[in-house]
Coordinates of C-alpha atoms and ligand atoms in Angstrom, one line a residue:
M1 CA -201.0 -98.0 2.2
A2 CA -201.3 -99.2 5.8
G3 CA -197.6 -99.8 5.9
S4 CA -196.6 -96.4 4.8
R5 CA -199.0 -94.9 7.5
L6 CA -196.9 -97.1 10.0
S7 CA -193.6 -95.7 8.7
V8 CA -194.6 -92.2 9.1
L9 CA -194.5 -92.8 12.9
L10 CA -191.1 -93.9 12.7
L11 CA -189.7 -90.9 10.8
I12 CA -187.2 -88.7 12.6
S13 CA -186.2 -85.4 11.4
G14 CA -183.7 -82.8 12.1
C15 CA -182.3 -79.6 10.5
L16 CA -179.1 -79.7 8.6
Q17 CA -177.2 -76.7 8.1
V18 CA -175.2 -76.7 4.6
C19 CA -172.4 -74.3 3.9
D20 CA -171.4 -74.5 0.3
L21 CA -167.9 -73.4 -0.4
Q22 CA -168.0 -71.5 -3.8
P23 CA -164.6 -72.7 -5.2
D24 CA -164.4 -70.4 -8.2
L25 CA -165.4 -67.3 -6.4
L26 CA -162.9 -65.4 -4.6
V27 CA -164.0 -61.9 -3.0
R28 CA -161.4 -59.4 -2.1
R29 CA -161.6 -57.8 1.6
F30 CA -159.6 -55.6 3.7
R31 CA -158.2 -56.6 7.1
Y32 CA -157.1 -53.9 9.5
V33 CA -154.0 -54.9 11.5
G34 CA -153.4 -52.7 14.7
L35 CA -149.8 -53.4 15.1
Q36 CA -147.1 -50.6 14.7
K37 CA -145.0 -51.3 11.7
T38 CA -142.9 -49.5 9.0
W39 CA -144.6 -49.7 5.6
S40 CA -142.1 -52.4 4.4
E41 CA -142.7 -54.5 7.5
A42 CA -146.3 -54.0 7.1
Q43 CA -146.0 -55.2 3.6
T44 CA -144.2 -58.3 4.7
Y45 CA -146.7 -59.0 7.2
C46 CA -149.6 -58.6 4.8
R47 CA -148.1 -60.8 2.3
E48 CA -147.4 -63.6 5.0
T49 CA -150.6 -63.4 6.7
F50 CA -153.1 -62.4 4.0
K51 CA -152.5 -61.3 0.4
D52 CA -150.7 -58.0 0.3
L53 CA -151.1 -54.4 1.7
A54 CA -154.4 -52.8 0.6
T55 CA -155.2 -51.6 -2.8
I56 CA -157.7 -48.8 -3.2
Q57 CA -159.1 -48.6 -6.8
N58 CA -162.2 -46.7 -6.5
L59 CA -164.5 -44.6 -4.3
N60 CA -166.2 -47.6 -2.9
N61 CA -163.0 -49.3 -2.1
N62 CA -161.9 -46.0 -0.2
T63 CA -165.1 -46.1 2.0
E64 CA -164.7 -49.8 2.7
A65 CA -161.0 -49.0 3.9
Q66 CA -162.2 -46.1 5.9
Q67 CA -164.6 -48.4 7.7
A68 CA -162.1 -51.1 8.1
G69 CA -159.5 -48.7 9.5
G70 CA -161.9 -47.3 12.2
R71 CA -160.5 -44.0 13.7
S72 CA -157.0 -44.2 12.8
Q73 CA -154.2 -43.5 10.4
F74 CA -152.8 -46.6 8.7
W75 CA -150.5 -47.8 6.0
I76 CA -152.2 -48.6 2.6
G77 CA -150.2 -50.3 -0.3
L78 CA -149.4 -47.3 -2.4
F79 CA -145.8 -46.2 -2.6
N80 CA -143.5 -44.1 -4.7
G81 CA -141.3 -46.1 -7.1
T82 CA -141.4 -49.7 -7.8
W83 CA -138.8 -51.4 -10.3
R84 CA -140.4 -53.4 -13.0
W85 CA -139.2 -55.4 -16.0
S86 CA -140.9 -54.4 -19.3
Q87 CA -141.5 -58.0 -20.0
E88 CA -142.9 -59.1 -16.8
E89 CA -142.9 -62.8 -15.4
E90 CA -144.6 -64.6 -12.8
R91 CA -141.3 -64.9 -10.8
D92 CA -141.0 -61.0 -10.7
S93 CA -143.5 -60.8 -7.8
N94 CA -141.0 -60.4 -5.0
P95 CA -138.7 -57.6 -6.1
S96 CA -136.5 -58.0 -3.0
T97 CA -135.2 -61.5 -4.3
W98 CA -134.4 -60.0 -7.8
F99 CA -130.9 -60.3 -9.5
K100 CA -129.6 -56.7 -9.5
N101 CA -126.2 -55.2 -10.6
W102 CA -126.2 -51.7 -9.8
N103 CA -123.2 -49.7 -10.1
T104 CA -121.8 -48.1 -6.9
G105 CA -124.1 -45.2 -5.9
E106 CA -127.0 -46.4 -8.0
P107 CA -129.9 -46.4 -8.4
G108 CA -130.1 -42.5 -8.1
S109 CA -133.1 -40.6 -9.1
G110 CA -133.4 -41.9 -12.6
S111 CA -136.1 -44.3 -13.5
C112 CA -134.8 -46.2 -16.6
V113 CA -131.8 -48.6 -16.4
S114 CA -129.0 -49.0 -18.8
I115 CA -126.2 -51.4 -18.7
N116 CA -122.6 -51.1 -19.7
K117 CA -119.9 -53.2 -20.9
A118 CA -118.8 -54.3 -17.8
G119 CA -122.3 -55.4 -17.0
M120 CA -123.0 -52.5 -14.4
W121 CA -126.4 -50.9 -14.2
F122 CA -127.2 -47.0 -14.2
A123 CA -130.6 -45.5 -13.3
K124 CA -130.9 -42.6 -15.8
D125 CA -133.5 -40.2 -16.9
C126 CA -135.9 -42.1 -19.1
S127 CA -135.8 -39.3 -21.7
A128 CA -132.2 -39.6 -22.3
L129 CA -131.1 -41.1 -25.6
N130 CA -129.4 -44.3 -25.6
A131 CA -128.8 -47.5 -27.6
F132 CA -130.8 -50.4 -26.3
V133 CA -130.8 -54.3 -26.1
C134 CA -133.9 -56.1 -27.3
F135 CA -134.7 -59.8 -26.6
S136 CA -136.0 -61.9 -29.3
A137 CA -137.9 -65.0 -28.0
E138 CA -138.0 -66.5 -31.5
T139 CA -134.2 -66.8 -31.5
G140 CA -133.5 -66.6 -27.7
Q141 CA -130.9 -63.9 -28.5
H142 CA -130.2 -60.5 -27.2
V143 CA -129.8 -57.9 -29.9
L144 CA -127.9 -54.6 -29.6
V145 CA -129.9 -51.9 -31.6
D146 CA -127.5 -48.9 -32.2
Q147 CA -130.0 -46.2 -32.3
Q148 CA -130.3 -43.4 -30.0
K149 CA -133.9 -43.5 -28.4
S150 CA -135.6 -42.6 -25.1
W151 CA -136.5 -45.7 -23.1
L152 CA -140.0 -45.6 -24.1
D153 CA -139.3 -45.4 -27.8
A154 CA -136.6 -48.2 -27.4
Q155 CA -139.3 -50.3 -25.7
A156 CA -141.7 -49.7 -28.7
H157 CA -138.9 -50.7 -31.1
C158 CA -138.1 -53.7 -29.3
R159 CA -141.7 -54.8 -29.0
S160 CA -142.4 -54.2 -32.7
Q161 CA -139.3 -55.6 -34.2
H162 CA -138.4 -58.4 -31.6
T163 CA -140.1 -59.4 -28.4
D164 CA -139.1 -56.6 -25.8
L165 CA -136.5 -54.7 -24.2
S166 CA -134.0 -57.4 -22.5
S167 CA -134.7 -58.6 -19.1
I168 CA -131.8 -59.7 -16.7
R169 CA -132.8 -62.2 -14.0
S170 CA -129.4 -63.7 -13.3
L171 CA -125.7 -63.4 -13.6
V172 CA -125.7 -65.5 -16.9
E173 CA -128.1 -63.3 -18.4
N174 CA -126.4 -60.2 -17.3
A175 CA -123.2 -61.5 -19.1
Q176 CA -125.2 -62.4 -22.2
V177 CA -126.6 -58.9 -22.4
S178 CA -123.6 -56.9 -21.7
A179 CA -121.7 -59.3 -24.2
V180 CA -123.7 -57.6 -27.1
L181 CA -122.1 -54.2 -26.4
P182 CA -119.1 -53.5 -28.4
A183 CA -115.7 -53.9 -26.7
Q184 CA -114.4 -50.5 -25.6
T185 CA -111.0 -50.0 -27.3
Q186 CA -108.6 -47.2 -26.9
M187 CA -110.0 -45.9 -30.0
N188 CA -110.8 -42.4 -28.7
I189 CA -107.3 -42.0 -27.2
G190 CA -105.9 -43.2 -30.5
S191 CA -107.7 -40.7 -32.5
L192 CA -106.7 -38.0 -30.1
F193 CA -103.1 -38.8 -30.3
G194 CA -103.7 -39.3 -34.2
N195 CA -104.9 -35.7 -34.4
L196 CA -102.2 -34.4 -31.9
L197 CA -99.4 -35.8 -34.0
G198 CA -101.1 -34.8 -37.4
G199 CA -100.5 -38.3 -38.4
S200 CA -102.9 -40.4 -40.4
F201 CA -104.0 -43.0 -38.1
S202 CA -106.9 -44.8 -39.5
T203 CA -108.8 -45.0 -36.3
S204 CA -112.4 -44.3 -36.8
T205 CA -114.2 -41.7 -34.8
S206 CA -116.7 -44.6 -33.8
T207 CA -119.6 -43.7 -31.7
S208 CA -120.2 -47.3 -30.7
P209 CA -122.4 -47.3 -27.6
T210 CA -120.8 -47.6 -24.3
S211 CA -124.2 -48.3 -22.6
A212 CA -127.8 -49.4 -23.6
W213 CA -131.1 -49.4 -22.2
I214 CA -132.4 -52.6 -20.7
G215 CA -136.0 -53.4 -19.8
L216 CA -135.8 -52.3 -16.1
H217 CA -137.8 -49.0 -15.1
R218 CA -139.4 -47.6 -12.3
S219 CA -143.0 -46.4 -12.1
L220 CA -143.5 -43.6 -9.8
W221 CA -146.9 -44.6 -8.4
A222 CA -147.7 -48.1 -7.5
W223 CA -149.6 -50.4 -5.4
S224 CA -147.8 -53.1 -3.4
D225 CA -149.6 -55.7 -5.4
G226 CA -148.5 -54.3 -8.7
S227 CA -152.0 -52.7 -9.7
G228 CA -151.9 -49.5 -11.7
A229 CA -152.4 -46.2 -9.6
A230 CA -155.0 -44.5 -11.6
F231 CA -157.5 -43.6 -8.5
R232 CA -155.9 -41.2 -6.1
Q233 CA -157.5 -39.6 -3.0
F234 CA -154.8 -37.3 -1.6
G235 CA -155.6 -34.7 1.0
L236 CA -154.7 -31.1 0.5
V237 CA -151.9 -30.9 3.2
Q238 CA -149.0 -32.8 1.9
S239 CA -145.6 -32.8 3.5
N240 CA -142.5 -31.9 1.3
G241 CA -139.4 -34.1 1.1
R242 CA -139.0 -37.6 0.3
D243 CA -142.1 -39.3 1.8
D244 CA -142.5 -42.4 -0.2
C245 CA -145.3 -44.3 1.3
V246 CA -149.0 -43.6 1.7
L247 CA -150.9 -43.4 4.8
M248 CA -154.8 -43.2 4.9
D249 CA -156.5 -40.9 7.5
S250 CA -159.9 -42.4 8.1
S251 CA -161.3 -39.5 9.6
S252 CA -161.0 -37.4 6.4
S253 CA -160.8 -40.6 4.2
T254 CA -157.8 -39.0 2.3
W255 CA -154.2 -40.1 1.7
F256 CA -151.0 -38.6 2.7
W257 CA -147.5 -39.2 1.8
R258 CA -145.2 -40.2 4.9
P259 CA -141.7 -41.4 5.4
C260 CA -141.8 -45.3 4.9
T261 CA -139.9 -45.7 8.1
E262 CA -142.6 -44.2 10.3
Y263 CA -144.6 -46.8 12.5
H264 CA -148.3 -47.1 11.7
P265 CA -151.1 -49.7 11.9
F266 CA -151.9 -50.8 8.4
L267 CA -154.5 -52.4 6.3
C268 CA -154.1 -55.6 4.3
N269 CA -156.1 -57.1 1.2
T270 CA -157.1 -60.6 1.4
D271 CA -159.3 -62.9 -0.8
V272 CA -161.9 -65.0 0.8
R273 CA -164.1 -67.7 -0.6
P274 CA -167.6 -66.7 0.5
M275 CA -169.8 -69.6 1.7
M276 CA -173.5 -69.8 0.9
M277 CA -175.7 -71.2 3.7
R278 CA -178.8 -73.1 3.4
T279 CA -180.7 -75.1 5.9
V280 CA -182.3 -78.4 4.8
K281 CA -184.7 -80.5 6.7
V282 CA -183.5 -84.4 6.8
R283 CA -186.0 -87.0 7.5
M284 CA -184.8 -90.5 8.2
S285 CA -187.1 -93.6 8.5
S286 CA -185.0 -95.8 11.0
A287 CA -184.9 -95.2 14.8
S288 CA -182.8 -98.4 15.4
A289 CA -179.5 -96.5 16.1
D290 CA -179.5 -94.0 18.9
L291 CA -179.8 -90.5 17.0
G292 CA -179.3 -88.7 20.3
D293 CA -175.6 -90.0 20.4
P294 CA -173.2 -87.5 19.0
V295 CA -171.1 -90.2 17.5
V296 CA -174.0 -91.5 15.6
Q297 CA -175.0 -88.0 14.4
N298 CA -171.4 -87.4 13.3
L299 CA -171.6 -90.7 11.3
V300 CA -174.8 -89.7 9.7
L301 CA -173.4 -86.3 8.9
E302 CA -170.4 -87.7 7.2
Q303 CA -172.5 -89.9 5.0
L304 CA -174.9 -86.9 4.0
K305 CA -171.6 -84.9 3.3
K306 CA -170.5 -87.4 0.9
R307 CA -173.8 -87.8 -0.6
I308 CA -174.3 -84.0 -1.1
E309 CA -170.8 -83.6 -2.4
D310 CA -171.2 -86.3 -4.9
E311 CA -174.5 -84.8 -6.1
E312 CA -173.4 -81.1 -6.3
G313 CA -169.9 -81.8 -7.2
R314 CA -168.4 -79.4 -4.8
E315 CA -167.2 -79.1 -1.2
V316 CA -169.8 -78.4 1.6
R317 CA -169.6 -78.1 5.3
L318 CA -172.4 -79.6 7.3
N319 CA -173.7 -79.0 10.8
W320 CA -176.6 -80.3 12.7
R321 CA -178.7 -77.5 13.9
M322 CA -179.8 -77.9 17.6
Q323 CA -183.5 -77.7 18.3
P324 CA -184.8 -75.4 21.2
D325 CA -185.2 -78.5 23.3
G326 CA -181.4 -79.1 22.8
Q327 CA -181.9 -82.2 20.7
V328 CA -181.0 -82.4 17.0
F329 CA -183.7 -84.8 16.2
R330 CA -187.4 -85.2 16.8
R331 CA -189.7 -88.0 16.2
E332 CA -192.1 -87.0 13.7
E333 CA -195.5 -87.6 15.4
D334 CA -198.9 -86.3 14.5
T335 CA -199.0 -84.4 17.9
A336 CA -195.7 -82.6 17.6
P337 CA -195.1 -80.1 14.9
P338 CA -192.0 -80.9 12.9
P339 CA -189.2 -78.8 13.3
V340 CA -188.8 -75.5 11.4
C341 CA -185.5 -75.2 9.5
Q342 CA -185.1 -71.4 9.1
Q343 CA -182.3 -69.7 7.5
E344 CA -180.2 -68.1 10.3
D345 CA -176.7 -67.0 11.0
A346 CA -174.3 -66.8 7.9
C347 CA -171.6 -69.2 7.5
G348 CA -168.9 -66.8 7.4
T349 CA -166.0 -67.1 5.1
V350 CA -162.7 -69.0 4.9
Ligands
NAG1 C1 -162.4 -52.8 -4.6 O1 -163.1 -52.7 -5.8 C2 -163.1 -53.8 -6.8 C3 -163.8 -53.2 -8.0 O2 -165.1 -52.9 -7.8 C4 -163.9 -54.9 -6.1 O3 -163.7 -56.0 -6.9 C5 -163.1 -55.3 -4.8 O4 -163.7 -56.3 -4.1 C6 -163.0 -54.1 -3.8 N1 -162.1 -54.3 -2.9 C7 -162.5 -54.3 -1.5 C8 -161.4 -54.7 -0.4 O5 -163.8 -53.9 -1.1
NAG2 C1 -141.2 -40.0 -5.9 O1 -139.9 -40.5 -6.2 C2 -139.3 -39.6 -7.2 C3 -138.2 -40.2 -7.8 O2 -137.3 -40.7 -6.8 C4 -139.1 -38.2 -6.6 O3 -138.6 -37.3 -7.6 C5 -140.4 -37.7 -6.1 O4 -140.2 -36.6 -5.4 C6 -141.1 -38.7 -5.0 N1 -142.3 -38.3 -4.8 C7 -142.7 -38.1 -3.5 C8 -144.1 -37.6 -3.2 O5 -141.9 -38.5 -2.6

């Protein structure tokens, strides 16, 4: 008893600020960037620096975006027309690097893509009727379906009978898919001559498909990060013409189509790991080392960090909290009140 009373006099205490990184928790935030950029330059900047251009999916997001943007007009991630494969893959995330094999002058205004025997691609009206090529994951083969269907019906057919409409992500795949189309012979000319000559050429009046739908299509409203575009907040005044990118006006918190080549500031998305801060009081019973020495303080901090991380099984960031007298530690004596470790400033985010 007498011994423990003595050790109380040797106790030293300080305030330790503990910031817990929440490894499984990511919170989406907006970041306003005041640089003047075209929409696609802004997209590149956001993807390199943060995550992507901002996606606004509800009224709350819209208010947050408005506040983040201050008093200005800025690009958000919505744009008109993104190409997508019906069977999407991880590696599709950057469309600018995709393999493409457009015929000269394509893609035009059509939003669904067909391939011909020569392997060239054409953007057509999605309601046009066409044969199509399905991919079967089971066999690893592309299968020509010689039935006339709209792109959507063709997709439904492939998904129910095989795996999906065929995707083409390389020259090799392009050759594999175009190979399933029948070779175009002189058949039509042959039958034409046959008729003209009144002869009995046995050429069939074959309607073998000259082109077939593949899985590529364009969705008209899309966010840069690939989110669906159900929520919209367009203002009444819209310009006409081909304005394919969306600007948010924060004074009215509405959106406008603008030409993508205009220069504006922009809003990015980013994911942050929030940190939870707590302050704990640390009491130690040895005064042999000089705890006023920052080197010693850091050594103690490292040991504590290791111990807390072992105990809690997650990463933490530690700091000593300075007392009003400029010291970290205080001798706990009966005369002096122990330091009060209050919750204070937030840790912020990483
Ligand atoms: C937008 O709304 C979603 C769904 O409520 C939310 O998870 C996300 O954090 C919001 N984004 C921003 C940047 O506030
Ligand atoms: C979006 O793109 C389609 C197809 O290119 C076009 O018909 C339409 O007018 C565009 N919309 C706007 C608002 O520019």
